[in-house]
PDB file of C-alpha atoms in Angstrom:
ATOM      1  CA  MET R   1       1.912 106.752  57.477  1.00 48.00           C
ATOM      2  CA  GLU R   2       0.845 106.620  53.835  1.00 49.00           C
ATOM      3  CA  ASP R   3       2.597 109.817  52.965  1.00 53.00           C
ATOM      4  CA  LYS R   4       5.851 108.729  54.664  1.00 57.00           C
ATOM      5  CA  PHE R   5       5.964 105.549  52.612  1.00 54.00           C
ATOM      6  CA  PHE R   6       5.542 107.223  49.253  1.00 54.00           C
ATOM      7  CA  ALA R   7       7.421 110.365  50.227  1.00 55.00           C
ATOM      8  CA  SER R   8      10.473 108.206  50.969  1.00 55.00           C
ATOM      9  CA  LEU R   9       9.958 106.194  47.775  1.00 62.00           C
ATOM     10  CA  ASP R  10      12.900 107.369  45.725  1.00 65.00           C
ATOM     11  CA  ILE R  11      14.953 106.031  42.883  1.00 72.00           C
ATOM     12  CA  ASP R  12      17.004 103.791  45.231  1.00 74.00           C
ATOM     13  CA  ILE R  13      13.909 101.939  46.432  1.00 72.00           C
ATOM     14  CA  LEU R  14      12.594 101.546  42.871  1.00 72.00           C
ATOM     15  CA  SER R  15      16.041 100.303  41.853  1.00 77.00           C
ATOM     16  CA  ARG R  16      16.028  97.710  44.656  1.00 80.00           C
ATOM     17  CA  LEU R  17      12.553  96.551  43.644  1.00 76.00           C
ATOM     18  CA  ALA R  18      13.744  96.229  40.037  1.00 79.00           C
ATOM     19  CA  ASP R  19      16.764  94.212  41.219  1.00 83.00           C
ATOM     20  CA  ILE R  20      14.467  91.846  43.141  1.00 82.00           C
ATOM     21  CA  VAL R  21      12.316  91.364  40.036  1.00 78.00           C
ATOM     22  CA  CYS R  22      15.428  90.531  37.965  1.00 80.00           C
ATOM     23  CA  GLU R  23      17.145  88.290  40.551  1.00 82.00           C
ATOM     24  CA  LYS R  24      14.032  86.279  41.307  1.00 78.00           C
ATOM     25  CA  GLU R  25      12.956  86.278  37.646  1.00 78.00           C
ATOM     26  CA  LEU R  26       9.561  87.671  38.583  1.00 78.00           C
ATOM     27  CA  ALA R  27       7.012  88.989  36.118  1.00 78.00           C
ATOM     28  CA  GLU R  28       6.235  91.878  38.440  1.00 78.00           C
ATOM     29  CA  ILE R  29       6.246  93.065  42.045  1.00 76.00           C
ATOM     30  CA  THR R  30       3.612  95.300  43.580  1.00 78.00           C
ATOM     31  CA  VAL R  31       3.983  97.327  46.774  1.00 76.00           C
ATOM     32  CA  ALA R  32       0.861  98.900  48.247  1.00 74.00           C
ATOM     33  CA  ASP R  33       0.169 101.203  51.149  1.00 69.00           C
ATOM     34  CA  GLY R  34      -3.494 101.990  51.517  1.00 70.00           C
ATOM     35  CA  ASP R  35      -4.805 103.222  48.191  1.00 72.00           C
ATOM     36  CA  LYS R  36      -1.337 104.006  46.791  1.00 72.00           C
ATOM     37  CA  VAL R  37       0.247 101.255  44.692  1.00 74.00           C
ATOM     38  CA  VAL R  38       3.608 100.932  42.920  1.00 75.00           C
ATOM     39  CA  THR R  39       4.212  98.104  40.448  1.00 79.00           C
ATOM     40  CA  VAL R  40       7.594  97.220  38.916  1.00 77.00           C
ATOM     41  CA  LYS R  41       7.319  94.907  35.928  1.00 79.00           C
ATOM     42  CA  GLY R  42      10.031  92.553  34.736  1.00 77.00           C
ATOM     43  CA  LYS R  43      10.681  90.927  31.358  1.00 72.00           C
ATOM     44  CA  LYS R  44       8.497  87.887  32.085  1.00 61.00           C
ATOM     45  CA  GLN R  45       4.878  88.208  31.087  1.00 56.00           C
ATOM     46  CA  VAL R  46       2.063  87.425  33.484  1.00 51.00           C
ATOM     47  CA  MET R  47      -0.343  84.912  31.994  1.00 53.00           C
ATOM     48  CA  ALA R  48      -3.847  86.141  32.649  1.00 51.00           C
ATOM     49  CA  SER R  49      -6.344  83.344  32.840  1.00 49.00           C
ATOM     50  CA  PRO R  50      -9.426  84.081  30.763  1.00 52.00           C
ATOM     51  CA  ALA R  51     -12.764  84.430  32.507  1.00 53.00           C
ATOM     52  CA  PHE R  52     -14.135  81.825  30.120  1.00 52.00           C
ATOM     53  CA  PRO R  53     -11.722  79.028  29.340  1.00 56.00           C
ATOM     54  CA  MET R  54     -11.112  78.502  25.658  1.00 55.00           C
ATOM     55  CA  PRO R  55     -11.688  75.013  24.309  1.00 56.00           C
ATOM     56  CA  ALA R  56      -8.470  73.139  23.701  1.00 55.00           C
ATOM     57  CA  ALA R  57      -7.369  72.668  20.143  1.00 55.00           C
ATOM     58  CA  PRO R  58      -7.848  69.130  18.884  1.00 59.00           C
ATOM     59  CA  VAL R  59      -4.771  67.020  19.474  1.00 54.00           C
ATOM     60  CA  GLN R  60      -3.477  64.822  16.705  1.00 55.00           C
ATOM     61  CA  PRO R  61      -2.382  61.404  17.975  1.00 55.00           C
ATOM     62  CA  VAL R  62       1.338  60.762  17.696  1.00 52.00           C
ATOM     63  CA  ASN R  63       2.562  57.232  17.194  1.00 55.00           C
ATOM     64  CA  VAL R  64       4.928  56.937  20.199  1.00 48.00           C
ATOM     65  CA  PRO R  65       5.569  53.617  21.945  1.00 51.00           C
ATOM     66  CA  SER R  66       4.080  53.365  25.404  1.00 47.00           C
ATOM     67  CA  PRO R  67       6.562  53.978  28.268  1.00 50.00           C
ATOM     68  CA  ALA R  68       5.370  50.728  29.822  1.00 49.00           C
ATOM     69  CA  LEU R  69       6.538  48.885  26.719  1.00 45.00           C
ATOM     70  CA  ILE R  70       9.895  50.625  26.726  1.00 44.00           C
ATOM     71  CA  LEU R  71      10.602  49.937  30.414  1.00 49.00           C
ATOM     72  CA  GLU R  72       9.096  46.468  30.466  1.00 51.00           C
ATOM     73  CA  LYS R  73      11.363  43.822  31.995  1.00 50.00           C
ATOM     74  CA  PRO R  74      11.671  40.473  30.274  1.00 52.00           C
ATOM     75  CA  ALA R  75       9.173  37.989  31.628  1.00 53.00           C
ATOM     76  CA  GLU R  76      10.643  35.771  34.322  1.00 54.00           C
ATOM     77  CA  PRO R  77      10.248  32.058  33.734  1.00 54.00           C
ATOM     78  CA  ALA R  78       7.400  30.439  35.608  1.00 61.00           C
ATOM     79  CA  VAL R  79       8.520  28.799  38.837  1.00 66.00           C
ATOM     80  CA  SER R  80       7.366  25.266  39.454  1.00 77.00           C
ATOM     81  CA  GLY R  81       7.039  24.442  43.128  1.00 85.00           C
ATOM     82  CA  ASN R  82       6.290  26.355  46.303  1.00 92.00           C
ATOM     83  CA  VAL R  83       8.173  29.602  46.869  1.00 94.00           C
ATOM     84  CA  VAL R  84       9.312  30.202  50.447  1.00 94.00           C
ATOM     85  CA  LYS R  85       9.479  33.964  51.045  1.00 95.00           C
ATOM     86  CA  SER R  86      11.192  35.927  53.782  1.00 94.00           C
ATOM     87  CA  PRO R  87       8.723  36.705  56.574  1.00 95.00           C
ATOM     88  CA  ILE R  88      10.769  39.762  57.696  1.00 94.00           C
ATOM     89  CA  VAL R  89      13.568  42.094  56.622  1.00 95.00           C
ATOM     90  CA  GLY R  90      16.953  40.889  57.792  1.00 95.00           C
ATOM     91  CA  THR R  91      19.955  38.718  56.987  1.00 96.00           C
ATOM     92  CA  TYR R  92      19.579  35.161  55.654  1.00 96.00           C
ATOM     93  CA  TYR R  93      21.537  32.354  57.311  1.00 96.00           C
ATOM     94  CA  GLY R  94      21.296  28.802  56.031  1.00 94.00           C
ATOM     95  CA  ALA R  95      22.925  27.254  59.133  1.00 94.00           C
ATOM     96  CA  PRO R  96      22.559  27.734  62.901  1.00 93.00           C
ATOM     97  CA  SER R  97      26.224  28.868  63.113  1.00 91.00           C
ATOM     98  CA  PRO R  98      29.239  29.065  60.767  1.00 90.00           C
ATOM     99  CA  GLU R  99      30.692  25.777  62.046  1.00 94.00           C
ATOM    100  CA  LYS R 100      27.429  23.814  61.797  1.00 94.00           C
ATOM    101  CA  PRO R 101      25.980  22.211  58.635  1.00 94.00           C
ATOM    102  CA  PRO R 102      23.172  24.037  56.789  1.00 94.00           C
ATOM    103  CA  PHE R 103      19.553  23.378  57.735  1.00 95.00           C
ATOM    104  CA  VAL R 104      18.827  22.274  54.150  1.00 95.00           C
ATOM    105  CA  LYS R 105      20.663  21.875  50.851  1.00 94.00           C
ATOM    106  CA  VAL R 106      19.345  21.588  47.318  1.00 95.00           C
ATOM    107  CA  GLY R 107      17.943  18.074  46.942  1.00 94.00           C
ATOM    108  CA  ASP R 108      17.088  17.636  50.661  1.00 95.00           C
ATOM    109  CA  THR R 109      13.610  16.484  51.634  1.00 95.00           C
ATOM    110  CA  VAL R 110      11.769  18.677  54.148  1.00 95.00           C
ATOM    111  CA  LYS R 111       8.528  18.290  56.044  1.00 95.00           C
ATOM    112  CA  LYS R 112       6.093  21.021  56.950  1.00 94.00           C
ATOM    113  CA  GLY R 113       7.320  22.563  60.239  1.00 94.00           C
ATOM    114  CA  ASP R 114      11.047  21.793  59.716  1.00 94.00           C
ATOM    115  CA  VAL R 115      13.409  24.723  60.366  1.00 94.00           C
ATOM    116  CA  ILE R 116      14.885  25.620  56.983  1.00 96.00           C
ATOM    117  CA  MET R 117      16.706  28.919  57.677  1.00 95.00           C
ATOM    118  CA  ILE R 118      17.340  31.768  60.105  1.00 95.00           C
ATOM    119  CA  ILE R 119      16.592  35.407  59.372  1.00 96.00           C
ATOM    120  CA  GLU R 120      18.490  37.737  61.694  1.00 94.00           C
ATOM    121  CA  SER R 121      16.633  40.963  62.325  1.00 92.00           C
ATOM    122  CA  MET R 122      17.508  43.556  64.961  1.00 90.00           C
ATOM    123  CA  LYS R 123      20.049  41.185  66.566  1.00 90.00           C
ATOM    124  CA  LEU R 124      17.380  38.480  66.974  1.00 92.00           C
ATOM    125  CA  MET R 125      17.776  35.109  65.270  1.00 93.00           C
ATOM    126  CA  ASN R 126      14.370  34.106  63.877  1.00 93.00           C
ATOM    127  CA  GLU R 127      14.023  30.463  62.874  1.00 94.00           C
ATOM    128  CA  VAL R 128      11.865  30.046  59.782  1.00 94.00           C
ATOM    129  CA  GLN R 129       9.882  26.839  59.437  1.00 94.00           C
ATOM    130  CA  SER R 130       8.774  25.341  56.165  1.00 93.00           C
ATOM    131  CA  ASP R 131       5.119  25.723  55.237  1.00 94.00           C
ATOM    132  CA  TYR R 132       5.523  22.926  52.687  1.00 93.00           C
ATOM    133  CA  SER R 133       6.620  19.325  52.501  1.00 95.00           C
ATOM    134  CA  GLY R 134       8.778  18.330  49.549  1.00 95.00           C
ATOM    135  CA  THR R 135      12.256  18.554  48.065  1.00 95.00           C
ATOM    136  CA  VAL R 136      14.402  21.703  48.091  1.00 95.00           C
ATOM    137  CA  LYS R 137      14.716  22.572  44.406  1.00 95.00           C
ATOM    138  CA  GLU R 138      16.617  25.856  44.680  1.00 94.00           C
ATOM    139  CA  ILE R 139      18.021  28.299  47.258  1.00 95.00           C
ATOM    140  CA  LEU R 140      17.796  31.791  45.756  1.00 95.00           C
ATOM    141  CA  VAL R 141      20.039  33.748  48.174  1.00 96.00           C
ATOM    142  CA  GLN R 142      23.542  33.381  49.557  1.00 94.00           C
ATOM    143  CA  ASN R 143      24.416  32.865  53.222  1.00 94.00           C
ATOM    144  CA  GLY R 144      24.779  36.247  54.977  1.00 94.00           C
ATOM    145  CA  GLU R 145      22.849  38.109  52.270  1.00 95.00           C
ATOM    146  CA  ALA R 146      20.371  40.846  53.211  1.00 95.00           C
ATOM    147  CA  VAL R 147      16.769  39.974  52.368  1.00 95.00           C
ATOM    148  CA  GLU R 148      13.605  42.046  52.117  1.00 95.00           C
ATOM    149  CA  TYR R 149      10.143  41.225  53.395  1.00 94.00           C
ATOM    150  CA  ASP R 150       8.347  38.851  51.013  1.00 94.00           C
ATOM    151  CA  GLN R 151      11.531  38.225  48.969  1.00 95.00           C
ATOM    152  CA  PRO R 152      11.693  34.693  47.503  1.00 95.00           C
ATOM    153  CA  ILE R 153      14.337  32.673  49.366  1.00 95.00           C
ATOM    154  CA  MET R 154      13.804  29.045  48.451  1.00 95.00           C
ATOM    155  CA  ILE R 155      11.752  26.812  46.146  1.00 95.00           C
ATOM    156  CA  ILE R 156      10.363  23.533  47.464  1.00 95.00           C
ATOM    157  CA  GLU R 157       8.702  21.024  45.090  1.00 93.00           C
TER     158      GLU R 157
END
């Protein structure tokens, strides 16, 4: 078998191996059959890793602003009051139906346990009750708007 492999190894096969090295941008390709080996090397150099790693050259610090400082968002103003967050992912509805009045409006007084909104999720209407007693200071989303889990929806003072 060994002799057949290398006996049939002609210029066409070497040319195909060279084409593979070029197309794939390889440093080299090696074909072996038993103790006979053919290696075709490309233009890229193979980086040999030293047996003993060399110590890295000392790095001089460069005065570059931190990416965190570059991408930092402006600080949001502190919210006074209790933030009501969405308990699930879904669609926010402020009223039980389009023809009915909203559960609450800004300025309304609510008691703990009052239904303050509906979150529709997977075709189920989930009534959300207030965990706080107080006055509705702000409603942060619009009727019919998609909301994420734990997204602030309303502020109650």
